[in-house]
Tab-separated table of C-alpha atoms in Angstrom:
chain	number	residue	atom	x	y	z
A	1308	MET	CA	17.014	79.995	-178.570
A	1309	ALA	CA	20.792	79.651	-178.279
A	1310	GLY	CA	20.575	79.092	-174.522
A	1311	VAL	CA	18.201	76.173	-175.004
A	1312	PHE	CA	20.457	74.542	-177.576
A	1313	ALA	CA	23.459	74.897	-175.251
A	1314	ALA	CA	21.540	73.211	-172.428
A	1315	LEU	CA	20.427	70.395	-174.726
A	1316	ARG	CA	23.995	69.796	-175.889
A	1317	ALA	CA	25.105	69.456	-172.270
A	1318	GLN	CA	22.269	66.984	-171.614
A	1319	ARG	CA	23.272	64.970	-174.668
A	1320	LEU	CA	26.886	64.803	-173.502
A	1321	GLN	CA	25.785	63.613	-170.082
A	1322	LEU	CA	23.495	60.983	-171.610
A	1323	ALA	CA	26.289	59.722	-173.890
A	1324	SER	CA	28.698	59.447	-170.941
A	1325	LYS	CA	26.193	57.503	-168.861
A	1326	ALA	CA	25.330	55.227	-171.789
A	1327	ALA	CA	29.022	54.433	-172.253
A	1328	LEU	CA	29.420	53.689	-168.541
A	1329	ALA	CA	26.302	51.499	-168.454
A	1330	ALA	CA	27.343	49.524	-171.554
A	1331	GLY	CA	30.819	48.893	-170.123
A	1332	LEU	CA	29.463	47.763	-166.755
A	1333	ALA	CA	26.881	45.522	-168.406
A	1334	PHE	CA	29.552	43.829	-170.519
A	1335	LEU	CA	31.682	43.425	-167.380
A	1336	VAL	CA	29.016	41.497	-165.455
A	1337	ALA	CA	27.582	39.613	-168.447
A	1338	PRO	CA	30.007	36.625	-168.227
A	1339	LEU	CA	28.894	36.040	-164.631
A	1340	MET	CA	25.402	35.028	-165.679
A	1341	PRO	CA	24.382	31.390	-165.103
A	1342	GLY	CA	24.271	28.610	-167.654
A	1343	SER	CA	24.039	29.314	-171.353
A	1344	ALA	CA	23.399	33.040	-170.741
A	1345	ALA	CA	27.154	33.547	-170.255
A	1346	GLU	CA	27.670	32.607	-173.921
A	1347	TYR	CA	25.812	35.709	-175.109
A	1348	PRO	CA	27.476	38.605	-173.234
A	1349	TYR	CA	27.167	41.021	-176.149
A	1350	TYR	CA	23.428	41.415	-175.543
A	1351	ALA	CA	23.992	42.975	-172.113
A	1352	PRO	CA	25.466	46.249	-173.484
A	1353	LEU	CA	22.574	46.359	-175.957
A	1354	GLY	CA	20.107	46.137	-173.069
A	1355	ALA	CA	21.941	48.963	-171.297
A	1356	LEU	CA	21.682	51.149	-174.382
A	1357	VAL	CA	17.984	50.565	-175.011
A	1358	SER	CA	17.152	51.473	-171.406
A	1359	MET	CA	19.216	54.658	-171.417
A	1360	TYR	CA	16.760	57.532	-171.549
A	1361	HIS	CA	17.094	61.218	-170.698
A	1362	ASN	CA	15.087	60.843	-167.484
A	1363	VAL	CA	14.830	58.101	-164.862
A	1364	ALA	CA	11.126	57.365	-165.246
A	1365	GLY	CA	11.528	57.087	-169.013
A	1366	SER	CA	14.493	54.773	-168.534
A	1367	VAL	CA	12.426	52.410	-166.383
A	1368	ARG	CA	9.472	52.537	-168.765
A	1369	GLN	CA	11.546	51.995	-171.902
A	1370	GLY	CA	13.557	49.166	-170.322
A	1371	LEU	CA	10.475	47.274	-169.131
A	1372	GLN	CA	8.683	47.768	-172.447
A	1373	THR	CA	11.708	46.353	-174.263
A	1374	LEU	CA	11.774	43.239	-172.078
A	1375	VAL	CA	8.043	42.664	-172.579
A	1376	GLY	CA	8.503	42.997	-176.332
A	1377	LEU	CA	11.408	40.545	-176.267
A	1378	ALA	CA	9.415	38.016	-174.260
A	1379	LEU	CA	6.494	38.239	-176.700
A	1380	GLY	CA	8.818	37.874	-179.685
A	1381	ILE	CA	10.571	34.862	-178.192
A	1382	GLY	CA	7.229	33.238	-177.388
A	1383	LEU	CA	6.064	33.844	-180.945
A	1384	ALA	CA	9.235	32.311	-182.351
A	1385	PHE	CA	8.784	29.183	-180.228
A	1386	LEU	CA	5.341	28.688	-181.714
A	1387	LEU	CA	6.802	28.603	-185.218
A	1388	VAL	CA	10.199	27.017	-184.629
A	1389	ASN	CA	8.540	23.660	-184.054
A	1390	ILE	CA	6.796	23.832	-187.426
A	1391	GLY	CA	9.977	23.304	-189.398
A	1392	ASP	CA	13.118	24.940	-190.715
A	1393	PRO	CA	13.098	28.645	-191.545
A	1394	SER	CA	11.690	29.414	-194.959
A	1395	PRO	CA	10.445	32.505	-196.728
A	1396	LEU	CA	6.922	31.535	-195.697
A	1397	THR	CA	7.697	31.072	-191.970
A	1398	VAL	CA	9.745	34.278	-191.862
A	1399	ALA	CA	6.911	36.177	-193.528
A	1400	ILE	CA	4.346	34.729	-191.111
A	1401	LEU	CA	6.605	35.538	-188.151
A	1402	MET	CA	7.113	39.136	-189.193
A	1403	GLY	CA	3.425	39.655	-189.909
A	1404	LEU	CA	2.382	38.287	-186.522
A	1405	GLY	CA	5.118	40.293	-184.808
A	1406	VAL	CA	3.876	43.541	-186.337
A	1407	LEU	CA	0.298	42.649	-185.390
A	1408	LEU	CA	1.312	42.022	-181.762
A	1409	GLY	CA	3.129	45.345	-181.844
A	1410	GLY	CA	-0.272	46.999	-182.028
A	1411	LEU	CA	-1.097	45.946	-178.469
A	1412	PRO	CA	-1.709	48.988	-176.242
A	1413	ARG	CA	0.951	50.402	-173.873
A	1414	LEU	CA	3.833	48.465	-175.426
A	1415	GLY	CA	5.646	51.653	-176.356
A	1416	SER	CA	9.161	51.013	-177.613
A	1417	GLY	CA	8.705	47.287	-176.889
A	1418	ARG	CA	6.585	46.852	-180.020
A	1419	ASP	CA	9.658	47.178	-182.244
A	1420	TRP	CA	11.402	44.340	-180.403
A	1421	ILE	CA	8.699	41.708	-180.976
A	1422	PRO	CA	9.555	40.924	-184.620
A	1423	THR	CA	13.266	41.530	-183.969
A	1424	ALA	CA	13.450	38.998	-181.136
A	1425	ALA	CA	11.328	36.479	-183.026
A	1426	LEU	CA	13.528	36.723	-186.114
A	1427	LEU	CA	16.750	36.338	-184.096
A	1428	VAL	CA	15.445	33.225	-182.345
A	1429	LEU	CA	14.258	31.738	-185.626
A	1430	LEU	CA	17.371	32.481	-187.678
A	1431	VAL	CA	20.279	32.817	-185.224
A	1432	GLY	CA	19.244	30.481	-182.443
A	1433	ARG	CA	17.384	27.862	-184.437
A	1434	SER	CA	19.897	25.086	-183.603
A	1435	HIS	CA	19.575	25.763	-179.852
A	1436	PRO	CA	16.477	27.909	-179.458
A	1437	ASP	CA	16.114	27.218	-175.719
A	1438	ASP	CA	19.677	28.218	-174.849
A	1439	PHE	CA	19.674	31.217	-177.172
A	1440	SER	CA	16.317	32.511	-175.952
A	1441	PHE	CA	17.331	32.112	-172.303
A	1442	GLY	CA	20.677	33.837	-172.838
A	1443	TYR	CA	19.214	36.590	-175.017
A	1444	LEU	CA	16.467	37.506	-172.531
A	1445	ILE	CA	18.663	37.228	-169.433
A	1446	GLN	CA	21.497	39.322	-170.853
A	1447	MET	CA	19.115	41.973	-172.152
A	1448	GLY	CA	17.517	42.030	-168.708
A	1449	VAL	CA	20.926	42.461	-167.085
A	1450	GLY	CA	21.723	45.321	-169.427
A	1451	VAL	CA	18.384	47.006	-168.757
A	1452	ALA	CA	18.912	46.702	-164.999
A	1453	VAL	CA	22.417	48.166	-165.238
A	1454	GLY	CA	21.197	51.009	-167.468
A	1455	ILE	CA	18.387	51.924	-165.074
A	1456	ALA	CA	20.758	51.749	-162.089
A	1457	VAL	CA	23.324	54.002	-163.744
A	1458	ASN	CA	20.664	56.506	-164.764
A	1459	PHE	CA	19.254	56.501	-161.227
A	1460	LEU	CA	22.540	56.685	-159.313
A	1461	VAL	CA	24.843	58.778	-161.514
A	1462	PHE	CA	23.569	62.352	-161.646
A	1463	PRO	CA	19.972	61.503	-162.578
A	1464	PRO	CA	19.058	64.321	-164.960
A	1465	LEU	CA	16.741	67.172	-164.048
A	1466	HIS	CA	15.854	69.188	-167.132
A	1467	PHE	CA	14.824	72.312	-165.273
A	1468	ASN	CA	17.436	74.611	-166.774
A	1469	ALA	CA	16.408	74.083	-170.402
A	1470	ALA	CA	12.750	74.708	-169.505
A	1471	ALA	CA	13.547	77.902	-167.573
A	1472	VAL	CA	15.818	79.228	-170.313
A	1473	SER	CA	13.259	78.474	-173.023
A	1474	LEU	CA	10.485	80.289	-171.145
A	1475	GLY	CA	12.692	83.356	-170.772
A	1476	GLU	CA	13.785	83.315	-174.400
A	1477	LEU	CA	10.199	82.978	-175.638
A	1478	ARG	CA	9.220	86.026	-173.560
A	1479	LEU	CA	12.070	88.002	-175.089
A	1480	ALA	CA	11.128	86.886	-178.611
A	1481	LEU	CA	7.513	87.922	-178.074
A	1482	GLY	CA	8.610	91.253	-176.616
A	1483	LYS	CA	10.867	91.890	-179.604
A	1484	GLN	CA	8.014	91.104	-181.980
A	1485	LEU	CA	5.853	93.746	-180.312
A	1486	THR	CA	8.577	96.409	-180.297
A	1487	ASP	CA	9.398	95.656	-183.942
A	1488	MET	CA	5.754	96.195	-184.835
A	1489	GLY	CA	5.811	99.380	-182.796
A	1490	ALA	CA	8.804	100.569	-184.820
A	1491	ALA	CA	6.927	99.790	-188.039
A	1492	MET	CA	4.103	102.064	-186.918
A	1493	ASN	CA	6.503	105.012	-186.826
A	1494	GLU	CA	8.099	104.325	-190.223
A	1495	LYS	CA	6.939	105.583	-193.575
A	1496	TRP	CA	4.618	102.931	-195.020
A	1497	PRO	CA	5.365	100.473	-196.390
A	1498	PRO	CA	8.133	100.151	-193.784
A	1499	GLU	CA	11.634	99.142	-194.848
A	1500	HIS	CA	11.945	96.642	-192.000
A	1501	GLU	CA	9.512	93.789	-192.564
A	1502	GLU	CA	11.210	90.801	-190.880
A	1503	TRP	CA	8.610	90.905	-188.120
A	1504	SER	CA	5.834	90.167	-190.633
A	1505	ARG	CA	7.330	86.734	-191.374
A	1506	ARG	CA	7.880	85.550	-187.789
A	1507	SER	CA	4.428	84.135	-187.055
A	1508	ASP	CA	5.343	80.506	-187.766
A	1509	GLU	CA	8.672	80.953	-185.995
A	1510	LEU	CA	6.927	82.137	-182.826
A	1511	ALA	CA	4.479	79.213	-182.969
A	1512	ALA	CA	7.365	76.749	-183.335
A	1513	ALA	CA	9.165	78.375	-180.396
A	1514	ALA	CA	6.050	77.996	-178.228
A	1515	ARG	CA	5.798	74.297	-179.156
A	1516	THR	CA	9.460	73.816	-178.227
A	1517	VAL	CA	8.901	75.460	-174.858
A	1518	ARG	CA	5.911	73.192	-174.128
A	1519	HIS	CA	8.015	70.138	-174.972
A	1520	LEU	CA	10.836	71.276	-172.683
A	1521	VAL	CA	8.497	72.032	-169.768
A	1522	GLN	CA	6.960	68.579	-170.156
A	1523	GLU	CA	10.466	67.081	-170.204
A	1524	ALA	CA	11.313	68.973	-167.006
A	1525	ASP	CA	8.163	67.599	-165.386
A	1526	ALA	CA	8.968	64.032	-166.483
A	1527	SER	CA	12.547	64.317	-165.227
A	1528	ARG	CA	11.289	64.793	-161.636
A	1529	ARG	CA	9.634	61.381	-161.492
A	1530	ALA	CA	11.576	58.688	-159.641
A	1531	ASN	CA	14.486	61.129	-159.388
A	1532	PRO	CA	16.291	61.243	-156.015
A	1533	ARG	CA	17.747	64.679	-156.800
A	1534	ARG	CA	14.386	66.431	-156.995
A	1535	LYS	CA	14.446	67.209	-153.248
A	1536	LEU	CA	17.890	68.782	-153.536
A	1537	HIS	CA	16.842	70.904	-156.523
A	1538	PRO	CA	13.214	71.898	-155.920
A	1539	ARG	CA	11.368	73.729	-158.665
A	1540	ASP	CA	7.762	74.766	-159.023
A	1541	VAL	CA	6.981	73.039	-162.321
A	1542	ASP	CA	3.306	73.882	-161.845
A	1543	LEU	CA	4.324	77.544	-162.083
A	1544	ASP	CA	6.232	76.730	-165.270
A	1545	TYR	CA	3.056	75.239	-166.730
A	1546	ARG	CA	1.058	78.338	-165.764
A	1547	ASN	CA	3.680	80.595	-167.328
A	1548	LEU	CA	3.689	78.397	-170.421
A	1549	ARG	CA	-0.081	78.625	-170.832
A	1550	GLU	CA	0.106	82.400	-170.467
A	1551	LEU	CA	2.834	82.657	-173.100
A	1552	GLU	CA	0.911	80.390	-175.464
A	1553	ARG	CA	-2.061	82.758	-175.212
A	1554	VAL	CA	0.241	85.726	-175.757
A	1555	THR	CA	1.782	84.005	-178.781
A	1556	PHE	CA	-1.663	83.461	-180.278
A	1557	HIS	CA	-2.617	87.117	-179.860
A	1558	ILE	CA	0.703	88.359	-181.239
A	1559	GLN	CA	0.319	86.097	-184.266
A	1560	ASP	CA	-3.113	87.608	-184.856
A	1561	MET	CA	-1.736	91.147	-184.488
A	1562	THR	CA	1.090	90.334	-186.882
A	1563	GLN	CA	-1.351	89.129	-189.522
A	1564	VAL	CA	-3.701	92.081	-189.071
A	1565	LEU	CA	-0.928	94.673	-189.276
A	1566	SER	CA	0.769	92.938	-192.226
A	1567	ASP	CA	-2.506	92.889	-194.145
A	1568	ALA	CA	-3.177	96.534	-193.336
A	1569	ILE	CA	0.250	97.522	-194.684
A	1570	TRP	CA	0.721	95.313	-197.746
A	1571	ASP	CA	-2.684	93.947	-198.743
A	1572	ASP	CA	-4.858	96.410	-200.655
A	1573	ASP	CA	-7.884	94.120	-200.614
A	1574	VAL	CA	-8.531	94.042	-196.840
A	1575	PRO	CA	-11.494	96.144	-195.641
A	1576	TYR	CA	-9.575	97.820	-192.823
A	1577	THR	CA	-6.509	99.954	-192.265
A	1578	VAL	CA	-4.719	101.871	-189.525
A	1579	PRO	CA	-5.792	105.521	-189.516
A	1580	PHE	CA	-2.808	107.852	-189.582
A	1581	GLN	CA	-3.754	109.505	-186.282
A	1582	ASP	CA	-3.654	106.087	-184.553
A	1583	SER	CA	-0.058	105.359	-185.542
A	1584	GLY	CA	1.668	107.225	-182.713
A	1585	PRO	CA	-0.535	105.952	-179.842
A	1586	LEU	CA	-0.429	102.400	-181.253
A	1587	ALA	CA	3.369	102.528	-181.488
A	1588	ASP	CA	3.566	103.633	-177.854
A	1589	ALA	CA	1.232	100.826	-176.746
A	1590	LEU	CA	3.106	98.159	-178.722
A	1591	ASN	CA	6.482	99.330	-177.421
A	1592	ALA	CA	5.278	99.441	-173.817
A	1593	ALA	CA	3.806	95.924	-174.077
A	1594	GLY	CA	7.026	94.657	-175.665
A	1595	GLU	CA	9.124	96.147	-172.859
A	1596	LEU	CA	6.757	94.560	-170.351
A	1597	LEU	CA	7.266	91.076	-171.794
A	1598	SER	CA	11.032	91.564	-171.871
A	1599	SER	CA	11.037	92.708	-168.236
A	1600	PHE	CA	9.654	89.336	-167.122
A	1601	GLN	CA	13.193	88.054	-167.611
A	1602	ASP	CA	14.176	90.185	-164.609
A	1603	GLU	CA	13.864	88.917	-161.058
A	1604	ASP	CA	12.763	92.305	-159.709
A	1605	ALA	CA	8.995	92.159	-159.206
A	1606	ALA	CA	8.899	95.934	-158.773
A	1607	VAL	CA	10.272	96.404	-162.297
A	1608	GLN	CA	7.618	94.060	-163.657
A	1609	ARG	CA	4.812	95.955	-161.914
A	1610	GLN	CA	6.210	99.285	-163.128
A	1611	ARG	CA	6.399	98.084	-166.722
A	1612	TYR	CA	2.915	96.606	-166.466
A	1613	SER	CA	1.492	99.903	-165.264
A	1614	ALA	CA	3.260	101.721	-168.114
A	1615	ALA	CA	1.904	99.264	-170.693
A	1616	GLU	CA	-1.599	99.462	-169.258
A	1617	ALA	CA	-1.476	103.266	-169.350
A	1618	ALA	CA	-0.231	103.254	-172.967
A	1619	VAL	CA	-3.028	100.925	-174.057
A	1620	GLN	CA	-5.626	103.040	-172.237
A	1621	ALA	CA	-4.229	106.191	-173.867
A	1622	CYS	CA	-4.439	104.578	-177.289
A	1623	MET	CA	-8.031	103.492	-176.657
A	1624	ALA	CA	-8.895	107.056	-175.662
A	1625	ALA	CA	-7.223	108.423	-178.792
A	1626	THR	CA	-9.094	106.054	-181.109
A	1627	ALA	CA	-12.372	106.907	-179.384
A	1628	GLU	CA	-11.946	110.502	-180.560
A	1629	ARG	CA	-12.112	109.560	-184.236
A	1630	ASP	CA	-14.856	111.027	-186.368
A	1631	PRO	CA	-17.849	108.655	-186.091
A	1632	ASP	CA	-18.357	108.964	-189.842
A	1633	GLU	CA	-15.023	107.284	-190.420
A	1634	MET	CA	-14.604	103.565	-190.993
A	1635	ALA	CA	-16.452	101.586	-188.282
A	1636	VAL	CA	-13.867	98.794	-188.068
A	1637	THR	CA	-10.132	99.520	-188.144
A	1638	ALA	CA	-7.015	97.439	-187.659
A	1639	SER	CA	-6.333	99.610	-184.613
A	1640	ASP	CA	-9.364	98.159	-182.824
A	1641	SER	CA	-8.228	94.589	-183.432
A	1642	ILE	CA	-4.675	95.317	-182.284
A	1643	LEU	CA	-5.896	97.075	-179.136
A	1644	LEU	CA	-8.162	94.156	-178.282
A	1645	SER	CA	-5.207	91.759	-178.598
A	1646	LEU	CA	-3.022	94.040	-176.463
A	1647	HIS	CA	-5.705	94.125	-173.779
A	1648	ARG	CA	-5.826	90.327	-173.721
A	1649	ILE	CA	-2.026	90.122	-173.580
A	1650	LEU	CA	-1.957	92.408	-170.540
A	1651	LYS	CA	-4.625	90.264	-168.905
A	1652	ALA	CA	-2.568	87.122	-169.519
A	1653	VAL	CA	0.686	88.481	-168.050
A	1654	ARG	CA	-0.697	90.520	-165.175
A	1655	PRO	CA	1.871	90.337	-162.317
A	1656	ALA	CA	0.819	88.747	-159.058
A	1657	SER	CA	-0.312	91.260	-156.460
């Protein structure tokens, strides 16, 4: 997944640059705010930072949630500031109520700011709670507005590249898993190369990462003015993702079945020797098919699909010729069933 990590590093660099720009601009305009708000300019860069998110829609959502949380915290502090001076008891009550209010639905990141804002008003602004609360909320609002504006106007991010790269790399990883299992079928058992038998969790984690990145790509389109200049069929990405998730599931099952057949003496099934060659051909053909989906040439994909389908059919024919007195259930049958379902999931469009 090196390509994904490279794309994410570039996104992080862009986000850091925009956060720096937004914080500087917010601090520049902060002294221009009216009244007592001008005395608290350092909260404007903080507002810019909390609203800086890796997509525009998330930036708006996070910024608004923060302001709602601040307003609730300030209101809570005003209820208690009139009771008396800060004490361990009032601070404890304030924090407890702030955490309780944080459980309100749809507050998101704003829930963490309720007790924070309340505590700052009670402890920092207790001598002038009105001025401090006004300045705190206004400057945070200015920072949030600047952060959203910068994220919207300065290269609003579209995370399409990371999603596309991750889909391609998952296909290649799944294809390699199949060809590695195919190689194991042709080795003397137990095979010397057994790395493939330990990749099940790794493949599942890779599939989860791909789903996260496709969802991020989808979210990055919302409220993004660049989406019309860089169109992408994210619905197709979701369809491809669902297909690869099904393929991952079947390959995990095949990995477990074949590993048990090779190394576990207690399982009630095995791979008959005469099935090894046809199964190796089917696994290799399916692995090459998955790898070919990285290519743009649809003709290559159809050719590889036909080859994989023929190899699976040939293997099914070979296993059907076994002596009926032999074992009724074999690992070969399970693997062939999974291969059939994989081919069904990745069938090229006509």
